[in-house]
PDB file of C-alpha atoms in Angstrom:
ATOM      1  CA  UNK A 844      -0.334  -4.963  29.667  1.00 73.00           C
ATOM      2  CA  UNK A 845      -3.463  -3.223  30.888  1.00 84.00           C
ATOM      3  CA  UNK A 846      -6.472  -1.599  29.300  1.00 87.00           C
ATOM      4  CA  UNK A 847      -6.079   2.188  29.224  1.00 86.00           C
ATOM      5  CA  UNK A 848      -9.294   3.493  27.731  1.00 88.00           C
ATOM      6  CA  UNK A 849     -11.794   3.618  24.871  1.00 92.00           C
ATOM      7  CA  UNK A 850     -12.302   6.364  22.285  1.00 92.00           C
ATOM      8  CA  UNK A 851     -15.930   6.629  21.124  1.00 90.00           C
ATOM      9  CA  UNK A 852     -15.951   9.622  18.759  1.00 93.00           C
ATOM     10  CA  UNK A 853     -16.083   7.754  15.418  1.00 96.00           C
ATOM     11  CA  UNK A 854     -19.598   7.131  14.079  1.00 96.00           C
ATOM     12  CA  UNK A 855     -18.805   4.108  11.877  1.00 96.00           C
ATOM     13  CA  UNK A 856     -16.285   1.290  11.583  1.00 95.00           C
ATOM     14  CA  UNK A 857     -12.664   2.275  12.234  1.00 97.00           C
ATOM     15  CA  UNK A 858     -10.652   1.161   9.212  1.00 97.00           C
ATOM     16  CA  UNK A 859      -7.127   2.327   9.954  1.00 97.00           C
ATOM     17  CA  UNK A 860      -4.724   3.380  12.728  1.00 97.00           C
ATOM     18  CA  UNK A 861      -1.274   4.940  12.589  1.00 97.00           C
ATOM     19  CA  UNK A 862       1.038   6.325  15.252  1.00 96.00           C
ATOM     20  CA  UNK A 863       3.215   9.310  14.506  1.00 97.00           C
ATOM     21  CA  UNK A 864       6.722   7.887  14.895  1.00 95.00           C
ATOM     22  CA  UNK A 865       8.495   8.524  18.205  1.00 93.00           C
ATOM     23  CA  UNK A 866       5.364  10.107  19.724  1.00 95.00           C
ATOM     24  CA  UNK A 867       2.174   9.009  21.433  1.00 94.00           C
ATOM     25  CA  UNK A 868      -0.005  10.767  18.872  1.00 96.00           C
ATOM     26  CA  UNK A 869      -2.440   8.374  17.211  1.00 97.00           C
ATOM     27  CA  UNK A 870      -4.294   8.984  13.931  1.00 98.00           C
ATOM     28  CA  UNK A 871      -7.430   7.033  13.008  1.00 98.00           C
ATOM     29  CA  UNK A 872      -9.676   6.877   9.955  1.00 98.00           C
ATOM     30  CA  UNK A 873     -13.179   5.526   9.565  1.00 97.00           C
ATOM     31  CA  UNK A 874     -16.042   4.808   7.217  1.00 97.00           C
ATOM     32  CA  UNK A 875     -17.662   7.933   8.700  1.00 97.00           C
ATOM     33  CA  UNK A 876     -15.288   9.848   6.335  1.00 97.00           C
ATOM     34  CA  UNK A 877     -13.410  11.464   9.206  1.00 97.00           C
ATOM     35  CA  UNK A 878      -9.785  11.366  10.325  1.00 98.00           C
ATOM     36  CA  UNK A 879      -9.291  11.864  14.057  1.00 97.00           C
ATOM     37  CA  UNK A 880      -6.270  12.726  16.169  1.00 97.00           C
ATOM     38  CA  UNK A 881      -5.684  11.358  19.679  1.00 97.00           C
ATOM     39  CA  UNK A 882      -3.202  11.992  22.462  1.00 95.00           C
ATOM     40  CA  UNK A 883      -2.425   8.688  24.158  1.00 94.00           C
ATOM     41  CA  UNK A 884      -0.515  10.316  27.036  1.00 92.00           C
ATOM     42  CA  UNK A 885      -3.670  12.152  28.089  1.00 92.00           C
ATOM     43  CA  UNK A 886      -6.084   9.544  26.679  1.00 92.00           C
ATOM     44  CA  UNK A 887      -7.839  12.391  24.954  1.00 94.00           C
ATOM     45  CA  UNK A 888      -9.302  13.521  21.657  1.00 95.00           C
ATOM     46  CA  UNK A 889      -7.350  16.252  19.820  1.00 95.00           C
ATOM     47  CA  UNK A 890      -8.972  17.101  16.476  1.00 96.00           C
ATOM     48  CA  UNK A 891     -11.051  15.922  13.524  1.00 97.00           C
ATOM     49  CA  UNK A 892     -10.072  16.318   9.868  1.00 97.00           C
ATOM     50  CA  UNK A 893     -12.802  16.561   7.222  1.00 97.00           C
ATOM     51  CA  UNK A 894     -12.593  16.240   3.450  1.00 96.00           C
ATOM     52  CA  UNK A 895     -13.199  12.711   2.208  1.00 97.00           C
ATOM     53  CA  UNK A 896     -16.433  12.189   0.289  1.00 96.00           C
ATOM     54  CA  UNK A 897     -16.480   8.452   1.011  1.00 96.00           C
ATOM     55  CA  UNK A 898     -15.183   6.292   3.829  1.00 96.00           C
ATOM     56  CA  UNK A 899     -11.503   6.703   4.622  1.00 97.00           C
ATOM     57  CA  UNK A 900     -10.215   3.124   4.521  1.00 97.00           C
ATOM     58  CA  UNK A 901      -6.454   3.384   5.099  1.00 98.00           C
ATOM     59  CA  UNK A 902      -3.990   5.721   6.814  1.00 98.00           C
ATOM     60  CA  UNK A 903      -0.244   6.003   7.304  1.00 98.00           C
ATOM     61  CA  UNK A 904       2.114   8.423   9.022  1.00 98.00           C
ATOM     62  CA  UNK A 905       5.822   8.887   9.701  1.00 97.00           C
ATOM     63  CA  UNK A 906       7.689  11.486  11.778  1.00 96.00           C
ATOM     64  CA  UNK A 907       6.245  14.803  10.636  1.00 96.00           C
ATOM     65  CA  UNK A 908       2.928  16.087  11.916  1.00 96.00           C
ATOM     66  CA  UNK A 909       1.066  14.807   8.880  1.00 97.00           C
ATOM     67  CA  UNK A 910      -0.770  11.722   7.656  1.00 98.00           C
ATOM     68  CA  UNK A 911      -1.847  10.269   4.329  1.00 98.00           C
ATOM     69  CA  UNK A 912      -5.249   8.641   3.755  1.00 98.00           C
ATOM     70  CA  UNK A 913      -7.281   7.160   0.904  1.00 97.00           C
ATOM     71  CA  UNK A 914     -11.011   7.648   0.414  1.00 95.00           C
ATOM     72  CA  UNK A 915     -12.123   4.452  -1.303  1.00 94.00           C
ATOM     73  CA  UNK A 916     -14.767   5.453  -3.856  1.00 94.00           C
ATOM     74  CA  UNK A 917     -14.052   9.178  -3.752  1.00 95.00           C
ATOM     75  CA  UNK A 918     -10.827   8.095  -5.533  1.00 95.00           C
ATOM     76  CA  UNK A 919      -8.570  10.520  -3.697  1.00 96.00           C
ATOM     77  CA  UNK A 920      -5.345  10.273  -1.769  1.00 97.00           C
ATOM     78  CA  UNK A 921      -5.078  13.059   0.807  1.00 98.00           C
ATOM     79  CA  UNK A 922      -2.004  14.325   2.627  1.00 98.00           C
ATOM     80  CA  UNK A 923      -3.071  16.088   5.820  1.00 98.00           C
ATOM     81  CA  UNK A 924      -0.684  18.808   7.025  1.00 96.00           C
ATOM     82  CA  UNK A 925      -1.980  18.920  10.558  1.00 95.00           C
ATOM     83  CA  UNK A 926       0.102  21.795  11.901  1.00 93.00           C
ATOM     84  CA  UNK A 927      -0.966  24.000   8.966  1.00 94.00           C
ATOM     85  CA  UNK A 928      -4.603  22.841   9.093  1.00 93.00           C
ATOM     86  CA  UNK A 929      -4.344  22.061   5.366  1.00 96.00           C
ATOM     87  CA  UNK A 930      -4.664  19.104   3.022  1.00 97.00           C
ATOM     88  CA  UNK A 931      -3.277  18.204  -0.386  1.00 97.00           C
ATOM     89  CA  UNK A 932      -5.685  16.266  -2.604  1.00 97.00           C
ATOM     90  CA  UNK A 933      -4.326  13.801  -5.183  1.00 97.00           C
ATOM     91  CA  UNK A 934      -6.753  12.419  -7.751  1.00 93.00           C
ATOM     92  CA  UNK A 935      -6.451   8.676  -8.226  1.00 91.00           C
ATOM     93  CA  UNK A 936      -8.616   6.556 -10.511  1.00 83.00           C
ATOM     94  CA  UNK A 937      -6.025   5.753 -13.175  1.00 79.00           C
ATOM     95  CA  UNK A 938      -7.395   3.431 -15.862  1.00 83.00           C
ATOM     96  CA  UNK A 939      -5.480   0.514 -17.358  1.00 85.00           C
ATOM     97  CA  UNK A 940      -6.437   0.457 -21.035  1.00 81.00           C
ATOM     98  CA  UNK A 941      -4.909  -0.840 -24.258  1.00 79.00           C
ATOM     99  CA  UNK A 942      -2.767   2.277 -24.760  1.00 79.00           C
ATOM    100  CA  UNK A 943      -1.305   2.164 -21.241  1.00 84.00           C
ATOM    101  CA  UNK A 944      -0.714  -1.592 -21.458  1.00 82.00           C
ATOM    102  CA  UNK A 945       1.224  -1.152 -24.710  1.00 81.00           C
ATOM    103  CA  UNK A 946       3.207   1.699 -23.169  1.00 79.00           C
ATOM    104  CA  UNK A 947       4.002  -0.411 -20.102  1.00 80.00           C
ATOM    105  CA  UNK A 948       5.311  -3.212 -22.300  1.00 75.00           C
ATOM    106  CA  UNK A 949       7.596  -0.802 -24.124  1.00 73.00           C
ATOM    107  CA  UNK A 950       9.061   0.655 -20.931  1.00 71.00           C
ATOM    108  CA  UNK A 951       9.436  -2.580 -18.941  1.00 72.00           C
ATOM    109  CA  UNK A 952      13.036  -3.296 -17.860  1.00 72.00           C
ATOM    110  CA  UNK A 953      14.785  -6.359 -19.239  1.00 72.00           C
ATOM    111  CA  UNK A 954      14.376  -9.466 -17.084  1.00 71.00           C
ATOM    112  CA  UNK A 955      17.696 -10.323 -15.465  1.00 70.00           C
ATOM    113  CA  UNK A 956      18.586 -14.018 -15.323  1.00 63.00           C
ATOM    114  CA  UNK A 957      20.333 -13.662 -11.950  1.00 66.00           C
ATOM    115  CA  UNK A 958      17.092 -12.699 -10.216  1.00 73.00           C
ATOM    116  CA  UNK A 959      15.277 -15.000  -7.813  1.00 79.00           C
ATOM    117  CA  UNK A 960      13.522 -17.759  -9.874  1.00 85.00           C
ATOM    118  CA  UNK A 961      10.166 -16.791  -8.344  1.00 86.00           C
ATOM    119  CA  UNK A 962      10.716 -13.204  -9.456  1.00 88.00           C
ATOM    120  CA  UNK A 963      11.677 -14.276 -12.971  1.00 87.00           C
ATOM    121  CA  UNK A 964       8.580 -16.484 -13.192  1.00 88.00           C
ATOM    122  CA  UNK A 965       6.348 -13.668 -11.906  1.00 89.00           C
ATOM    123  CA  UNK A 966       7.831 -11.180 -14.373  1.00 86.00           C
ATOM    124  CA  UNK A 967       7.345 -13.588 -17.268  1.00 87.00           C
ATOM    125  CA  UNK A 968       3.713 -14.198 -16.296  1.00 88.00           C
ATOM    126  CA  UNK A 969       3.128 -10.443 -15.980  1.00 86.00           C
ATOM    127  CA  UNK A 970       4.645  -9.778 -19.413  1.00 86.00           C
ATOM    128  CA  UNK A 971       2.572 -12.564 -20.984  1.00 87.00           C
ATOM    129  CA  UNK A 972      -0.581 -11.158 -19.375  1.00 87.00           C
ATOM    130  CA  UNK A 973       0.120  -7.668 -20.684  1.00 86.00           C
ATOM    131  CA  UNK A 974       0.805  -8.956 -24.207  1.00 85.00           C
ATOM    132  CA  UNK A 975      -2.442 -10.948 -24.184  1.00 84.00           C
ATOM    133  CA  UNK A 976      -4.465  -7.961 -22.981  1.00 85.00           C
ATOM    134  CA  UNK A 977      -2.742  -5.585 -25.408  1.00 80.00           C
ATOM    135  CA  UNK A 978      -4.429  -7.423 -28.249  1.00 76.00           C
ATOM    136  CA  UNK A 979      -7.827  -7.390 -26.578  1.00 77.00           C
ATOM    137  CA  UNK A 980     -10.280  -4.601 -25.891  1.00 74.00           C
ATOM    138  CA  UNK A 981      -9.915  -4.819 -22.114  1.00 77.00           C
ATOM    139  CA  UNK A 982      -9.965  -1.922 -19.680  1.00 83.00           C
ATOM    140  CA  UNK A 983      -9.532  -1.914 -15.924  1.00 88.00           C
ATOM    141  CA  UNK A 984     -10.808   1.221 -14.208  1.00 88.00           C
ATOM    142  CA  UNK A 985      -9.938   2.186 -10.665  1.00 90.00           C
ATOM    143  CA  UNK A 986     -13.283   2.671  -8.943  1.00 91.00           C
ATOM    144  CA  UNK A 987     -11.901   2.675  -5.419  1.00 93.00           C
ATOM    145  CA  UNK A 988      -8.569   3.183  -3.690  1.00 95.00           C
ATOM    146  CA  UNK A 989      -8.092   0.742  -0.820  1.00 95.00           C
ATOM    147  CA  UNK A 990      -4.617   1.162   0.662  1.00 97.00           C
ATOM    148  CA  UNK A 991      -1.691   3.546   1.005  1.00 98.00           C
ATOM    149  CA  UNK A 992       1.796   3.606   2.544  1.00 98.00           C
ATOM    150  CA  UNK A 993       4.451   6.289   2.954  1.00 98.00           C
ATOM    151  CA  UNK A 994       7.937   5.665   1.556  1.00 97.00           C
ATOM    152  CA  UNK A 995       9.196   8.901   3.084  1.00 96.00           C
ATOM    153  CA  UNK A 996       7.647  12.217   4.076  1.00 96.00           C
ATOM    154  CA  UNK A 997       7.123  13.280   0.453  1.00 96.00           C
ATOM    155  CA  UNK A 998       6.574   9.982  -1.383  1.00 97.00           C
ATOM    156  CA  UNK A 999       3.823   7.405  -1.010  1.00 97.00           C
ATOM    157  CA  UNK A1000       2.257   4.451  -2.822  1.00 98.00           C
ATOM    158  CA  UNK A1001      -1.438   3.605  -3.221  1.00 97.00           C
ATOM    159  CA  UNK A1002      -3.312   0.616  -4.569  1.00 96.00           C
ATOM    160  CA  UNK A1003      -6.877  -0.100  -5.597  1.00 94.00           C
ATOM    161  CA  UNK A1004      -9.274  -2.367  -7.439  1.00 93.00           C
ATOM    162  CA  UNK A1005      -7.708  -1.800 -10.877  1.00 93.00           C
ATOM    163  CA  UNK A1006      -4.639  -3.758  -9.755  1.00 93.00           C
ATOM    164  CA  UNK A1007      -2.375  -0.752 -10.347  1.00 94.00           C
ATOM    165  CA  UNK A1008       0.233   0.486  -7.885  1.00 96.00           C
ATOM    166  CA  UNK A1009       0.571   4.285  -8.055  1.00 96.00           C
ATOM    167  CA  UNK A1010       3.649   6.173  -6.906  1.00 97.00           C
ATOM    168  CA  UNK A1011       2.963   9.717  -5.701  1.00 97.00           C
ATOM    169  CA  UNK A1012       5.089  12.750  -4.911  1.00 96.00           C
ATOM    170  CA  UNK A1013       3.919  15.828  -3.044  1.00 96.00           C
ATOM    171  CA  UNK A1014       5.291  17.843  -5.977  1.00 93.00           C
ATOM    172  CA  UNK A1015       2.667  16.534  -8.425  1.00 94.00           C
ATOM    173  CA  UNK A1016      -1.088  15.949  -8.291  1.00 93.00           C
ATOM    174  CA  UNK A1017      -0.920  12.931 -10.622  1.00 94.00           C
ATOM    175  CA  UNK A1018       1.008   9.686 -10.103  1.00 95.00           C
ATOM    176  CA  UNK A1019       4.658   9.989 -11.100  1.00 96.00           C
ATOM    177  CA  UNK A1020       4.684   6.267 -11.953  1.00 95.00           C
ATOM    178  CA  UNK A1021       2.031   3.555 -12.369  1.00 94.00           C
ATOM    179  CA  UNK A1022       2.675  -0.182 -12.420  1.00 94.00           C
ATOM    180  CA  UNK A1023      -0.385  -1.696 -14.097  1.00 92.00           C
ATOM    181  CA  UNK A1024      -1.913  -5.053 -13.111  1.00 92.00           C
ATOM    182  CA  UNK A1025       0.774  -5.559 -10.486  1.00 94.00           C
ATOM    183  CA  UNK A1026      -0.768  -8.788  -9.181  1.00 95.00           C
ATOM    184  CA  UNK A1027      -2.135 -10.076 -12.464  1.00 91.00           C
ATOM    185  CA  UNK A1028      -5.699 -10.941 -13.463  1.00 91.00           C
ATOM    186  CA  UNK A1029      -8.184 -13.703 -12.724  1.00 88.00           C
ATOM    187  CA  UNK A1030     -10.852 -15.217 -14.911  1.00 81.00           C
ATOM    188  CA  UNK A1031     -14.465 -14.239 -14.289  1.00 75.00           C
ATOM    189  CA  UNK A1032     -15.635 -17.694 -15.332  1.00 70.00           C
ATOM    190  CA  UNK A1033     -17.337 -16.426 -18.481  1.00 69.00           C
ATOM    191  CA  UNK A1034     -15.972 -16.667 -21.999  1.00 70.00           C
ATOM    192  CA  UNK A1035     -17.712 -13.422 -22.937  1.00 70.00           C
ATOM    193  CA  UNK A1036     -16.483 -11.354 -19.976  1.00 74.00           C
ATOM    194  CA  UNK A1037     -12.922 -10.038 -19.770  1.00 78.00           C
ATOM    195  CA  UNK A1038     -10.730 -11.095 -16.852  1.00 86.00           C
ATOM    196  CA  UNK A1039     -10.812  -9.148 -13.599  1.00 88.00           C
ATOM    197  CA  UNK A1040      -7.761  -7.466 -12.104  1.00 91.00           C
ATOM    198  CA  UNK A1041      -6.494  -8.719  -8.764  1.00 93.00           C
ATOM    199  CA  UNK A1042      -7.082  -5.599  -6.702  1.00 91.00           C
ATOM    200  CA  UNK A1043      -4.382  -4.381  -4.360  1.00 96.00           C
ATOM    201  CA  UNK A1044      -5.574  -5.131  -0.830  1.00 96.00           C
ATOM    202  CA  UNK A1045      -2.549  -4.031   1.207  1.00 97.00           C
ATOM    203  CA  UNK A1046       0.691  -2.085   0.892  1.00 98.00           C
ATOM    204  CA  UNK A1047       3.427  -1.431   3.454  1.00 98.00           C
ATOM    205  CA  UNK A1048       6.845   0.195   3.203  1.00 97.00           C
ATOM    206  CA  UNK A1049      10.044  -0.050   5.195  1.00 95.00           C
ATOM    207  CA  UNK A1050      10.110   3.647   6.187  1.00 93.00           C
ATOM    208  CA  UNK A1051      12.858   5.831   4.753  1.00 93.00           C
ATOM    209  CA  UNK A1052      14.253   3.039   2.560  1.00 92.00           C
ATOM    210  CA  UNK A1053      13.665   2.084  -1.072  1.00 93.00           C
ATOM    211  CA  UNK A1054      11.588  -1.024  -0.292  1.00 95.00           C
ATOM    212  CA  UNK A1055       7.847  -1.610  -0.048  1.00 97.00           C
ATOM    213  CA  UNK A1056       5.470  -4.572  -0.252  1.00 98.00           C
ATOM    214  CA  UNK A1057       2.090  -5.123  -1.885  1.00 98.00           C
ATOM    215  CA  UNK A1058      -0.464  -7.897  -1.590  1.00 97.00           C
ATOM    216  CA  UNK A1059      -3.673  -9.161  -3.135  1.00 95.00           C
ATOM    217  CA  UNK A1060      -5.510 -12.485  -3.378  1.00 93.00           C
ATOM    218  CA  UNK A1061      -3.271 -13.948  -6.099  1.00 93.00           C
ATOM    219  CA  UNK A1062      -1.211 -16.042  -3.676  1.00 92.00           C
ATOM    220  CA  UNK A1063       1.764 -13.674  -3.440  1.00 94.00           C
ATOM    221  CA  UNK A1064       3.187 -10.823  -1.424  1.00 97.00           C
ATOM    222  CA  UNK A1065       5.468  -8.844  -3.703  1.00 96.00           C
ATOM    223  CA  UNK A1066       8.491  -6.813  -2.668  1.00 96.00           C
ATOM    224  CA  UNK A1067       9.362  -3.779  -4.780  1.00 96.00           C
ATOM    225  CA  UNK A1068      12.456  -1.595  -4.879  1.00 95.00           C
ATOM    226  CA  UNK A1069      12.501   2.047  -5.898  1.00 95.00           C
ATOM    227  CA  UNK A1070      14.637   2.819  -8.926  1.00 92.00           C
ATOM    228  CA  UNK A1071      17.839   4.746  -8.365  1.00 89.00           C
ATOM    229  CA  UNK A1072      18.396   8.062 -10.106  1.00 84.00           C
ATOM    230  CA  UNK A1073      16.001  10.786 -11.152  1.00 83.00           C
ATOM    231  CA  UNK A1074      13.577   8.573 -13.099  1.00 86.00           C
ATOM    232  CA  UNK A1075      10.697   7.614 -10.773  1.00 92.00           C
ATOM    233  CA  UNK A1076       9.557   4.024 -10.640  1.00 94.00           C
ATOM    234  CA  UNK A1077      10.038   0.686  -8.910  1.00 95.00           C
ATOM    235  CA  UNK A1078      10.778  -2.919  -9.856  1.00 93.00           C
ATOM    236  CA  UNK A1079       9.883  -6.332  -8.463  1.00 94.00           C
ATOM    237  CA  UNK A1080      12.713  -7.867  -6.424  1.00 92.00           C
ATOM    238  CA  UNK A1081      11.092 -10.651  -4.384  1.00 93.00           C
ATOM    239  CA  UNK A1082       7.943 -12.782  -4.132  1.00 95.00           C
ATOM    240  CA  UNK A1083       6.543 -14.440  -0.989  1.00 95.00           C
ATOM    241  CA  UNK A1084       3.973 -17.202  -1.433  1.00 94.00           C
ATOM    242  CA  UNK A1085       0.875 -16.871   0.767  1.00 95.00           C
ATOM    243  CA  UNK A1086      -2.610 -18.299   0.224  1.00 94.00           C
ATOM    244  CA  UNK A1087      -5.721 -16.217   0.868  1.00 95.00           C
ATOM    245  CA  UNK A1088      -6.744 -12.567   0.942  1.00 96.00           C
ATOM    246  CA  UNK A1089      -3.915 -10.525   2.423  1.00 97.00           C
ATOM    247  CA  UNK A1090      -5.922  -7.804   4.147  1.00 96.00           C
ATOM    248  CA  UNK A1091      -3.109  -5.990   5.948  1.00 97.00           C
ATOM    249  CA  UNK A1092       0.683  -5.814   5.958  1.00 98.00           C
ATOM    250  CA  UNK A1093       3.143  -4.568   8.547  1.00 97.00           C
ATOM    251  CA  UNK A1094       6.893  -4.334   7.955  1.00 96.00           C
ATOM    252  CA  UNK A1095       9.706  -3.779  10.443  1.00 93.00           C
ATOM    253  CA  UNK A1096      13.486  -3.758  10.349  1.00 90.00           C
ATOM    254  CA  UNK A1097      15.435  -5.964  12.747  1.00 87.00           C
ATOM    255  CA  UNK A1098      18.426  -4.567  14.596  1.00 81.00           C
ATOM    256  CA  UNK A1099      21.358  -6.895  13.791  1.00 79.00           C
ATOM    257  CA  UNK A1100      22.806  -8.884  16.698  1.00 79.00           C
ATOM    258  CA  UNK A1101      26.272  -8.277  15.350  1.00 78.00           C
ATOM    259  CA  UNK A1102      27.034  -4.537  15.534  1.00 75.00           C
ATOM    260  CA  UNK A1103      29.575  -5.001  12.735  1.00 74.00           C
ATOM    261  CA  UNK A1104      27.004  -6.488  10.350  1.00 75.00           C
ATOM    262  CA  UNK A1105      26.594  -4.715   7.013  1.00 74.00           C
ATOM    263  CA  UNK A1106      22.981  -5.795   6.495  1.00 79.00           C
ATOM    264  CA  UNK A1107      19.644  -5.833   8.285  1.00 84.00           C
ATOM    265  CA  UNK A1108      16.809  -8.341   8.185  1.00 90.00           C
ATOM    266  CA  UNK A1109      13.204  -7.351   7.541  1.00 94.00           C
ATOM    267  CA  UNK A1110      10.137  -8.941   9.155  1.00 96.00           C
ATOM    268  CA  UNK A1111       6.835  -8.951   7.244  1.00 97.00           C
ATOM    269  CA  UNK A1112       3.572  -9.680   9.072  1.00 98.00           C
ATOM    270  CA  UNK A1113       0.522 -10.414   6.913  1.00 98.00           C
ATOM    271  CA  UNK A1114      -3.091 -10.608   8.092  1.00 97.00           C
ATOM    272  CA  UNK A1115      -4.541 -13.339   5.863  1.00 97.00           C
ATOM    273  CA  UNK A1116      -8.218 -14.184   5.591  1.00 96.00           C
ATOM    274  CA  UNK A1117     -10.731 -16.217   3.654  1.00 95.00           C
ATOM    275  CA  UNK A1118     -12.577 -13.052   2.611  1.00 94.00           C
ATOM    276  CA  UNK A1119     -11.696  -9.454   1.711  1.00 93.00           C
ATOM    277  CA  UNK A1120     -11.360  -6.914   4.514  1.00 92.00           C
ATOM    278  CA  UNK A1121     -14.166  -4.614   3.329  1.00 87.00           C
ATOM    279  CA  UNK A1122     -16.772  -7.112   2.162  1.00 86.00           C
ATOM    280  CA  UNK A1123     -17.839 -10.726   1.840  1.00 85.00           C
ATOM    281  CA  UNK A1124     -18.347 -10.841  -1.916  1.00 85.00           C
ATOM    282  CA  UNK A1125     -15.762 -13.580  -2.430  1.00 88.00           C
ATOM    283  CA  UNK A1126     -14.322 -16.462  -0.433  1.00 90.00           C
ATOM    284  CA  UNK A1127     -11.249 -18.640  -0.926  1.00 89.00           C
ATOM    285  CA  UNK A1128      -9.996 -21.745   0.781  1.00 90.00           C
ATOM    286  CA  UNK A1129      -7.577 -20.363   3.362  1.00 92.00           C
ATOM    287  CA  UNK A1130      -7.129 -19.918   7.092  1.00 93.00           C
ATOM    288  CA  UNK A1131      -7.758 -16.693   8.986  1.00 95.00           C
ATOM    289  CA  UNK A1132      -4.282 -16.203  10.411  1.00 96.00           C
ATOM    290  CA  UNK A1133      -1.398 -13.780  10.818  1.00 97.00           C
ATOM    291  CA  UNK A1134       1.682 -15.011   8.982  1.00 97.00           C
ATOM    292  CA  UNK A1135       5.146 -13.692   9.771  1.00 97.00           C
ATOM    293  CA  UNK A1136       8.065 -13.891   7.343  1.00 96.00           C
ATOM    294  CA  UNK A1137      11.701 -12.971   7.917  1.00 94.00           C
ATOM    295  CA  UNK A1138      13.692 -11.808   4.915  1.00 92.00           C
ATOM    296  CA  UNK A1139      17.384 -12.191   5.574  1.00 85.00           C
ATOM    297  CA  UNK A1140      19.934  -9.483   4.817  1.00 74.00           C
ATOM    298  CA  UNK A1141      17.581  -7.267   2.807  1.00 66.00           C
ATOM    299  CA  UNK A1142      18.718  -3.789   3.810  1.00 63.00           C
ATOM    300  CA  UNK A1143      22.187  -2.244   4.127  1.00 65.00           C
ATOM    301  CA  UNK A1144      22.944  -0.743   7.512  1.00 53.00           C
ATOM    302  CA  UNK A1145      23.197   2.999   7.920  1.00 47.00           C
ATOM    303  CA  UNK A1146      26.220   4.415   6.208  1.00 43.00           C
ATOM    304  CA  UNK A1147      26.642   1.514   3.792  1.00 44.00           C
TER     305      UNK A1147
END
């Protein structure tokens, strides 16, 4: 509970922090386009990683000596292999156009009646939105990538201003799966202008499981589950109501009090604001707060 020190090496706003799991190695990213490595035990600077052509606005890391970042308007997701002094560059910027909307409608799984009523309602709204846009000449381009989270050491998810969630694998340079307009669209207030996608403002995964969460300004945090089998993809499994811009998410598993329990709870913390994290171009009626939600019996325990 005491102040240890200050690191001054970044030249612009620090936009993301991530600890390497089970270590005191800290990774940071900044609008100065740099990713920096720190040793908390020695309170010292370790290294700087260069490559982004725009500000690095989000970072995540797990157990290996590597980190994943997104570069906002350079439209790249980069996996930094720190021990090898190398980086893998993945080109984002996927567009949501009439062809992709029609394809998404054709490949959408059937809505199951036994799902949570909020999920069923959200899926129905999403399908109706896609069908409406399929008959219109609307296109949603991804001009910036705002957030990223690691599912495991070789799989990660990114989100941006096109409203699409992209699933990536280190084996391919393009997304292996894209869920278009994941948080819907909003009207621009003009009859002549097409609607605007609700951009993805935050994503967070439960590490080394099949669950992750996404958020926007549409009033919902959405929980997604990876599809089983060899076909990549994910499906909506839960919806949490929250008003405002969700600018950050953090997810943790809870250790069950009963050692014989077959399930584990998950805690979701959401940083909610009246305005977006990276700008003040829009404002909604909400409180600037951190909201914490507990989802009961979400995950099976190890070995189940």
